[in-house]
Each structure stands twice: as structure tokens, then as C-alpha cells.
């Protein structure tokens, strides 16, 4: 008789309990079935189907071009693979800004068509109405403050945000707005570690850092960067655990040589 061990799902409540217990939250991006299977089985707590797919999967310079339909496609692929992790999906640029009704419709489409567990929106006070409307419909929302890539043309640079007092104060106010609006967690991207600690200690909801130092309740990286599939991208905050670009490149070169020389397939590799 076979015994199947039940996998305990991570939920938004689990993430909030982890903060209360002082247990760090591990989060990575995934965009397809194969990678999400590996990441989920690796024990990750949260998988973000990020609009960074626009960069690492489609080759765009920014996250702006990716569409809602494309995000849903990536989310569907990830959800099919995941047995344990909480799956959060980015609402892409243009699908929620300035129109709370459109924001709700976008979030509903993601949840209904992909089976994901939550959505993520960039911004603070300016998108509060959209966040509240989505949460009222029963959809969990993760916030995102600091460097918000969908606003890159407003910033004009990917450098660290909130170093100046005025911007730091706005971030402190915005995280309170997000908490009060009902967000279950907030990503803090590329802000000073001291500020990240201050806001993390000031809120009841978990903070997930990327380039925000060690004091956040959790950390997130883009999987393609973390395993070295992305060539030449090595910001200070990135710890690269593998160098798959060179390894896969080497494997391809070996395959090409074997085919050209007639060494593949050999007698054991044919019928």
C-alpha cells in the first residue's frame, strides 16, 4: 500500500504567521511549468509570476510591454506545477493604474483564468482605491514600494530609491496606506537597509526585500538572475548561486560538435 504525504499549502495567512514567529520568507520568480516545478519542490514559500517576464522571457528592455493576456499565460503554466507555494501574479502596466474598476477586472481575470492565489500591484496612496476594490472582491493583494519598475520612465534610472528624506517619508506613509488598505505583504525594492528595517518594524504585515538589506521579513530574486541564466546582469543585491549560462552554452557547443562529427547518435542511442 502506497502512502501519499499531504503537502501543506502556503497561504497568505501562513506568510503573516511567519512574520509573527520571526521565520524568514523565501520568494523567487517563475514563469513556466518546468521551472516552477523545480522551484516549488525546492521548498520555496512564495512564487512570484513577475512582469519581469517581459525582460527575461521576452527580451524587452522594461516590464512595460507585457500584456495581461501574457501574464495570465505565464501564471497558468506556473500554477499547474505548484503543489506547495503561494503563487502571486503581477498586474502588468496599464491594467490597474488610474481606474479601480479596470484594476478589479484585471485581478478577477488573473484569478479566474490562472488559478493563482494573489496579485501584486506597484505603488502607494495613488492606487489605494484599486487595492481596496480588489480586496473587497476577496482577492489578496501584495504591495510593492521603493523602486517600482513600471514607473521607470518617471524615475529615469534603476538606482536606489528613498535615499532622500522626502521620498523616505513618503514610503513610510505609503506602507501604512497599503497595510490599512488590506495588503497581506509588501515588496520593498532597492531602498536603504536602514529604512527597510524601520518600515519592517513599523508594520504588522510582512515585507519582502530585493536590494533592501537583511532586515526585511523575506527576500525575493528573479530566478533567471539567481541561477545565472541572465548574462551580464550582476547588481550588488544579487547572489548568483549557479552559472547556467556558461554551463548550458558549453553543453550546446558539445552537442553541436558531436552532431557535426557524426558522434551522435551512437549505437546505444538508436533503434
mmCIF file of C-alpha atoms in Angstrom:
data_model
loop_
_atom_site.group_PDB
_atom_site.id
_atom_site.type_symbol
_atom_site.label_atom_id
_atom_site.label_comp_id
_atom_site.label_asym_id
_atom_site.label_seq_id
_atom_site.Cartn_x
_atom_site.Cartn_y
_atom_site.Cartn_z
ATOM 1 C CA UNK A 1 0.000 0.000 0.000
ATOM 2 C CA UNK A 2 1.411 3.381 -1.021
ATOM 3 C CA UNK A 3 1.355 6.275 1.404
ATOM 4 C CA UNK A 4 0.970 9.774 -0.019
ATOM 5 C CA UNK A 5 2.298 12.540 2.196
ATOM 6 C CA UNK A 6 -0.055 15.502 2.082
ATOM 7 C CA UNK A 7 1.658 18.724 1.048
ATOM 8 C CA UNK A 8 0.659 21.666 3.220
ATOM 9 C CA UNK A 9 -0.169 24.704 1.110
ATOM 10 C CA UNK A 10 1.351 28.063 1.906
ATOM 11 C CA UNK A 11 -1.364 30.704 2.227
ATOM 12 C CA UNK A 12 -1.430 34.444 2.855
ATOM 13 C CA UNK A 13 -2.175 33.595 6.477
ATOM 14 C CA UNK A 14 0.924 31.371 6.608
ATOM 15 C CA UNK A 15 3.064 34.275 5.370
ATOM 16 C CA UNK A 16 1.701 36.584 8.059
ATOM 17 C CA UNK A 17 2.260 33.936 10.740
ATOM 18 C CA UNK A 18 5.864 33.579 9.585
ATOM 19 C CA UNK A 19 6.472 37.253 10.336
ATOM 20 C CA UNK A 20 4.969 36.866 13.795
ATOM 21 C CA UNK A 21 7.235 33.889 14.502
ATOM 22 C CA UNK A 22 10.323 35.596 13.090
ATOM 23 C CA UNK A 23 10.657 32.972 10.333
ATOM 24 C CA UNK A 24 12.134 34.385 7.121
ATOM 25 C CA UNK A 25 10.088 34.126 3.906
ATOM 26 C CA UNK A 26 11.785 32.840 0.744
ATOM 27 C CA UNK A 27 10.368 34.040 -2.588
ATOM 28 C CA UNK A 28 11.504 33.568 -6.189
ATOM 29 C CA UNK A 29 10.007 34.301 -9.592
ATOM 30 C CA UNK A 30 8.939 31.637 -12.082
ATOM 31 C CA UNK A 31 7.317 31.958 -15.488
ATOM 32 C CA UNK A 32 6.856 28.403 -16.823
ATOM 33 C CA UNK A 33 5.834 24.893 -15.760
ATOM 34 C CA UNK A 34 9.277 23.272 -15.735
ATOM 35 C CA UNK A 35 10.996 25.946 -13.658
ATOM 36 C CA UNK A 36 8.047 26.305 -11.276
ATOM 37 C CA UNK A 37 8.134 22.543 -10.629
ATOM 38 C CA UNK A 38 11.796 22.749 -9.607
ATOM 39 C CA UNK A 39 11.337 25.897 -7.514
ATOM 40 C CA UNK A 40 8.266 24.542 -5.720
ATOM 41 C CA UNK A 41 9.915 21.215 -4.923
ATOM 42 C CA UNK A 42 12.940 23.154 -3.662
ATOM 43 C CA UNK A 43 10.821 24.394 -0.757
ATOM 44 C CA UNK A 44 10.155 27.990 -1.774
ATOM 45 C CA UNK A 45 7.410 29.763 0.195
ATOM 46 C CA UNK A 46 6.168 32.200 -2.447
ATOM 47 C CA UNK A 47 6.442 32.120 -6.242
ATOM 48 C CA UNK A 48 6.016 35.442 -7.999
ATOM 49 C CA UNK A 49 4.886 35.312 -11.595
ATOM 50 C CA UNK A 50 6.567 38.626 -12.207
ATOM 51 C CA UNK A 51 6.136 41.111 -15.008
ATOM 52 C CA UNK A 52 9.923 40.682 -15.185
ATOM 53 C CA UNK A 53 8.919 38.000 -17.694
ATOM 54 C CA UNK A 54 8.873 40.957 -20.075
ATOM 55 C CA UNK A 55 12.657 41.205 -19.629
ATOM 56 C CA UNK A 56 13.935 37.691 -19.040
ATOM 57 C CA UNK A 57 11.447 35.704 -21.144
ATOM 58 C CA UNK A 58 10.581 38.135 -23.955
ATOM 59 C CA UNK A 59 13.739 40.250 -24.171
ATOM 60 C CA UNK A 60 12.146 43.653 -23.646
ATOM 61 C CA UNK A 61 14.160 46.471 -22.092
ATOM 62 C CA UNK A 62 11.479 47.210 -19.473
ATOM 63 C CA UNK A 63 8.498 45.499 -17.842
ATOM 64 C CA UNK A 64 6.037 47.824 -19.577
ATOM 65 C CA UNK A 65 5.277 45.901 -22.818
ATOM 66 C CA UNK A 66 3.946 42.678 -21.251
ATOM 67 C CA UNK A 67 0.158 42.333 -21.510
ATOM 68 C CA UNK A 68 -2.488 40.982 -19.161
ATOM 69 C CA UNK A 69 -3.099 38.039 -21.514
ATOM 70 C CA UNK A 70 0.604 37.194 -21.459
ATOM 71 C CA UNK A 71 0.746 37.400 -17.661
ATOM 72 C CA UNK A 72 -2.227 35.052 -17.440
ATOM 73 C CA UNK A 73 -0.487 32.601 -19.786
ATOM 74 C CA UNK A 74 2.654 32.553 -17.624
ATOM 75 C CA UNK A 75 0.565 32.263 -14.455
ATOM 76 C CA UNK A 76 -1.402 29.312 -15.828
ATOM 77 C CA UNK A 77 1.840 27.489 -16.601
ATOM 78 C CA UNK A 78 3.206 28.091 -13.101
ATOM 79 C CA UNK A 79 0.019 27.189 -11.229
ATOM 80 C CA UNK A 80 -0.152 23.811 -12.989
ATOM 81 C CA UNK A 81 3.240 22.948 -11.492
ATOM 82 C CA UNK A 82 2.854 24.203 -7.942
ATOM 83 C CA UNK A 83 1.779 21.967 -5.061
ATOM 84 C CA UNK A 84 3.010 23.964 -2.051
ATOM 85 C CA UNK A 85 3.995 27.569 -2.699
ATOM 86 C CA UNK A 86 1.775 30.633 -2.635
ATOM 87 C CA UNK A 87 1.525 31.939 -6.216
ATOM 88 C CA UNK A 88 1.379 35.718 -6.628
ATOM 89 C CA UNK A 89 0.925 37.343 -10.041
ATOM 90 C CA UNK A 90 1.924 40.876 -11.064
ATOM 91 C CA UNK A 91 -0.780 43.057 -12.534
ATOM 92 C CA UNK A 92 1.001 44.455 -15.613
ATOM 93 C CA UNK A 93 1.421 48.108 -16.512
ATOM 94 C CA UNK A 94 -1.807 49.658 -17.775
ATOM 95 C CA UNK A 95 -4.114 47.087 -16.187
ATOM 96 C CA UNK A 96 -4.841 48.928 -12.915
ATOM 97 C CA UNK A 97 -3.381 52.456 -12.809
ATOM 98 C CA UNK A 98 -5.942 55.247 -12.589
ATOM 99 C CA UNK A 99 -9.024 53.055 -12.891
ATOM 100 C CA UNK A 100 -10.117 50.920 -9.951
ATOM 101 C CA UNK A 101 -12.829 49.175 -11.968
ATOM 102 C CA UNK A 102 -10.280 48.098 -14.577
ATOM 103 C CA UNK A 103 -7.957 47.022 -11.758
ATOM 104 C CA UNK A 104 -10.679 44.787 -10.322
ATOM 105 C CA UNK A 105 -11.495 43.299 -13.722
ATOM 106 C CA UNK A 106 -7.787 42.597 -14.349
ATOM 107 C CA UNK A 107 -7.372 40.912 -10.963
ATOM 108 C CA UNK A 108 -10.515 38.824 -11.455
ATOM 109 C CA UNK A 109 -9.254 37.627 -14.843
ATOM 110 C CA UNK A 110 -5.930 36.551 -13.347
ATOM 111 C CA UNK A 111 -7.588 34.662 -10.501
ATOM 112 C CA UNK A 112 -10.287 33.002 -12.619
ATOM 113 C CA UNK A 113 -8.172 32.130 -15.636
ATOM 114 C CA UNK A 114 -4.917 31.111 -13.952
ATOM 115 C CA UNK A 115 -5.930 29.771 -10.550
ATOM 116 C CA UNK A 116 -3.304 31.918 -8.821
ATOM 117 C CA UNK A 117 -3.624 32.851 -5.150
ATOM 118 C CA UNK A 118 -2.944 36.616 -5.084
ATOM 119 C CA UNK A 119 -1.969 39.621 -7.193
ATOM 120 C CA UNK A 120 0.735 42.268 -6.776
ATOM 121 C CA UNK A 121 0.449 45.989 -7.587
ATOM 122 C CA UNK A 122 3.117 48.702 -7.620
ATOM 123 C CA UNK A 123 2.521 51.973 -5.793
ATOM 124 C CA UNK A 124 1.144 53.530 -2.626
ATOM 125 C CA UNK A 125 -1.500 56.141 -1.923
ATOM 126 C CA UNK A 126 -2.182 56.728 -5.631
ATOM 127 C CA UNK A 127 -3.500 53.167 -6.105
ATOM 128 C CA UNK A 128 -5.259 52.740 -2.767
ATOM 129 C CA UNK A 129 -8.714 52.745 -4.358
ATOM 130 C CA UNK A 130 -7.714 49.954 -6.749
ATOM 131 C CA UNK A 131 -6.268 47.864 -3.923
ATOM 132 C CA UNK A 132 -9.350 48.266 -1.735
ATOM 133 C CA UNK A 133 -11.661 47.383 -4.605
ATOM 134 C CA UNK A 134 -9.701 44.221 -5.402
ATOM 135 C CA UNK A 135 -9.556 43.140 -1.753
ATOM 136 C CA UNK A 136 -13.291 43.788 -1.355
ATOM 137 C CA UNK A 137 -13.810 41.151 -4.058
ATOM 138 C CA UNK A 138 -11.908 38.636 -1.919
ATOM 139 C CA UNK A 139 -8.629 38.767 -3.835
ATOM 140 C CA UNK A 140 -5.437 39.027 -1.716
ATOM 141 C CA UNK A 141 -3.069 41.847 -2.697
ATOM 142 C CA UNK A 142 0.687 42.172 -2.239
ATOM 143 C CA UNK A 143 2.027 45.712 -2.473
ATOM 144 C CA UNK A 144 5.310 46.970 -3.958
ATOM 145 C CA UNK A 145 7.203 50.103 -2.908
ATOM 146 C CA UNK A 146 10.627 51.648 -3.455
ATOM 147 C CA UNK A 147 11.912 51.101 -6.963
ATOM 148 C CA UNK A 148 8.787 50.327 -8.976
ATOM 149 C CA UNK A 149 9.935 49.173 -12.432
ATOM 150 C CA UNK A 150 6.625 50.026 -14.108
ATOM 151 C CA UNK A 151 7.419 53.678 -13.311
ATOM 152 C CA UNK A 152 10.958 53.527 -14.717
ATOM 153 C CA UNK A 153 10.400 56.356 -17.187
ATOM 154 C CA UNK A 154 9.236 58.575 -14.331
ATOM 155 C CA UNK A 155 12.355 57.757 -12.298
ATOM 156 C CA UNK A 156 14.662 57.681 -15.300
ATOM 157 C CA UNK A 157 17.043 55.277 -13.566
ATOM 158 C CA UNK A 158 17.190 51.962 -11.691
ATOM 159 C CA UNK A 159 19.256 53.425 -8.841
ATOM 160 C CA UNK A 160 18.379 53.098 -5.148
ATOM 161 C CA UNK A 161 15.170 54.872 -4.126
ATOM 162 C CA UNK A 162 14.194 56.754 -0.939
ATOM 163 C CA UNK A 163 17.707 57.909 -0.021
ATOM 164 C CA UNK A 164 16.423 61.459 0.371
ATOM 165 C CA UNK A 165 14.270 62.390 3.368
ATOM 166 C CA UNK A 166 11.154 63.404 1.418
ATOM 167 C CA UNK A 167 10.973 60.184 -0.566
ATOM 168 C CA UNK A 168 11.732 58.109 2.529
ATOM 169 C CA UNK A 169 8.886 59.804 4.400
ATOM 170 C CA UNK A 170 6.506 59.120 1.515
ATOM 171 C CA UNK A 171 7.495 55.447 1.546
ATOM 172 C CA UNK A 172 6.792 55.260 5.288
ATOM 173 C CA UNK A 173 3.375 56.796 4.697
ATOM 174 C CA UNK A 174 2.671 54.562 1.701
ATOM 175 C CA UNK A 175 3.403 51.320 3.543
ATOM 176 C CA UNK A 176 0.887 52.346 6.204
ATOM 177 C CA UNK A 177 -1.619 53.088 3.442
ATOM 178 C CA UNK A 178 -1.061 49.629 1.969
ATOM 179 C CA UNK A 179 -1.390 47.958 5.361
ATOM 180 C CA UNK A 180 -4.585 49.890 6.149
ATOM 181 C CA UNK A 181 -5.990 49.085 2.701
ATOM 182 C CA UNK A 182 -5.606 45.372 3.472
ATOM 183 C CA UNK A 183 -2.437 44.223 1.688
ATOM 184 C CA UNK A 184 -1.136 40.977 3.192
ATOM 185 C CA UNK A 185 2.507 41.758 2.335
ATOM 186 C CA UNK A 186 4.690 44.368 0.628
ATOM 187 C CA UNK A 187 7.781 44.079 -1.579
ATOM 188 C CA UNK A 188 10.478 46.677 -0.856
ATOM 189 C CA UNK A 189 12.820 47.122 -3.821
ATOM 190 C CA UNK A 190 16.212 48.875 -3.821
ATOM 191 C CA UNK A 191 15.902 51.079 -0.757
ATOM 192 C CA UNK A 192 18.465 51.692 2.020
ATOM 193 C CA UNK A 193 18.720 48.799 4.503
ATOM 194 C CA UNK A 194 18.215 51.146 7.448
ATOM 195 C CA UNK A 195 14.930 52.429 6.007
ATOM 196 C CA UNK A 196 13.787 48.875 5.199
ATOM 197 C CA UNK A 197 14.372 47.874 8.828
ATOM 198 C CA UNK A 198 12.468 50.887 10.092
ATOM 199 C CA UNK A 199 9.386 50.231 7.968
ATOM 200 C CA UNK A 200 9.536 46.470 8.553
ATOM 201 C CA UNK A 201 9.492 47.053 12.304
ATOM 202 C CA UNK A 202 6.655 49.571 11.990
ATOM 203 C CA UNK A 203 4.111 47.319 10.232
ATOM 204 C CA UNK A 204 2.291 44.107 11.110
ATOM 205 C CA UNK A 205 2.384 42.769 7.542
ATOM 206 C CA UNK A 206 5.497 41.014 6.146
ATOM 207 C CA UNK A 207 7.984 42.875 3.975
ATOM 208 C CA UNK A 208 9.830 41.078 1.175
ATOM 209 C CA UNK A 209 13.085 42.724 0.152
ATOM 210 C CA UNK A 210 15.031 42.847 -3.080
ATOM 211 C CA UNK A 211 18.075 45.040 -2.698
ATOM 212 C CA UNK A 212 16.669 46.255 0.621
ATOM 213 C CA UNK A 213 19.071 44.618 3.080
ATOM 214 C CA UNK A 214 18.721 41.759 5.584
ATOM 215 C CA UNK A 215 16.094 43.198 7.916
ATOM 216 C CA UNK A 216 13.010 42.528 5.772
ATOM 217 C CA UNK A 217 10.800 39.595 6.724
ATOM 218 C CA UNK A 218 11.737 37.814 3.499
ATOM 219 C CA UNK A 219 13.737 38.062 0.286
ATOM 220 C CA UNK A 220 12.918 37.743 -3.417
ATOM 221 C CA UNK A 221 15.089 37.367 -6.504
ATOM 222 C CA UNK A 222 14.420 36.806 -10.195
ATOM 223 C CA UNK A 223 15.122 33.098 -10.750
ATOM 224 C CA UNK A 224 16.918 33.669 -14.079
ATOM 225 C CA UNK A 225 19.358 36.029 -12.355
ATOM 226 C CA UNK A 226 19.814 33.808 -9.298
ATOM 227 C CA UNK A 227 20.806 30.745 -11.336
ATOM 228 C CA UNK A 228 22.913 32.677 -13.842
ATOM 229 C CA UNK A 229 20.743 32.306 -16.922
ATOM 230 C CA UNK A 230 20.898 36.060 -17.410
ATOM 231 C CA UNK A 231 24.268 37.085 -18.796
ATOM 232 C CA UNK A 232 25.971 40.247 -17.596
ATOM 233 C CA UNK A 233 23.362 41.302 -15.011
ATOM 234 C CA UNK A 234 25.071 41.403 -11.615
ATOM 235 C CA UNK A 235 23.749 44.167 -9.358
ATOM 236 C CA UNK A 236 25.058 44.400 -5.799
ATOM 237 C CA UNK A 237 21.955 42.786 -4.295
ATOM 238 C CA UNK A 238 22.151 39.655 -6.475
ATOM 239 C CA UNK A 239 23.708 36.483 -5.096
ATOM 240 C CA UNK A 240 24.226 34.147 -8.064
ATOM 241 C CA UNK A 241 24.018 30.518 -6.939
ATOM 242 C CA UNK A 242 24.770 28.950 -10.340
ATOM 243 C CA UNK A 243 26.250 29.975 -13.685
ATOM 244 C CA UNK A 244 23.860 28.179 -16.009
ATOM 245 C CA UNK A 245 24.510 30.467 -18.959
ATOM 246 C CA UNK A 246 28.060 29.170 -19.350
ATOM 247 C CA UNK A 247 27.118 25.593 -18.423
ATOM 248 C CA UNK A 248 24.274 25.391 -20.930
ATOM 249 C CA UNK A 249 26.332 27.194 -23.557
ATOM 250 C CA UNK A 250 29.063 24.590 -23.085
ATOM 251 C CA UNK A 251 26.565 21.755 -23.379
ATOM 252 C CA UNK A 252 25.188 23.209 -26.630
ATOM 253 C CA UNK A 253 28.700 23.507 -28.062
ATOM 254 C CA UNK A 254 29.429 19.866 -27.147
ATOM 255 C CA UNK A 255 26.180 18.751 -28.789
ATOM 256 C CA UNK A 256 26.980 20.712 -31.960
ATOM 257 C CA UNK A 257 30.439 19.108 -32.154
ATOM 258 C CA UNK A 258 29.029 15.595 -31.654
ATOM 259 C CA UNK A 259 26.409 16.104 -34.376
ATOM 260 C CA UNK A 260 28.904 17.632 -36.834
ATOM 261 C CA UNK A 261 31.394 14.798 -36.264
ATOM 262 C CA UNK A 262 28.763 12.095 -36.535
ATOM 263 C CA UNK A 263 29.278 11.026 -32.910
ATOM 264 C CA UNK A 264 25.624 11.497 -32.024
ATOM 265 C CA UNK A 265 23.607 9.341 -32.005
ATOM 266 C CA UNK A 266 25.774 6.281 -31.336
ATOM 267 C CA UNK A 267 24.714 2.595 -31.392
ATOM 268 C CA UNK A 268 23.108 2.810 -27.957
ATOM 269 C CA UNK A 269 21.066 5.850 -28.984
ATOM 270 C CA UNK A 270 19.259 4.298 -31.938
ATOM 271 C CA UNK A 271 16.580 1.679 -32.545
#
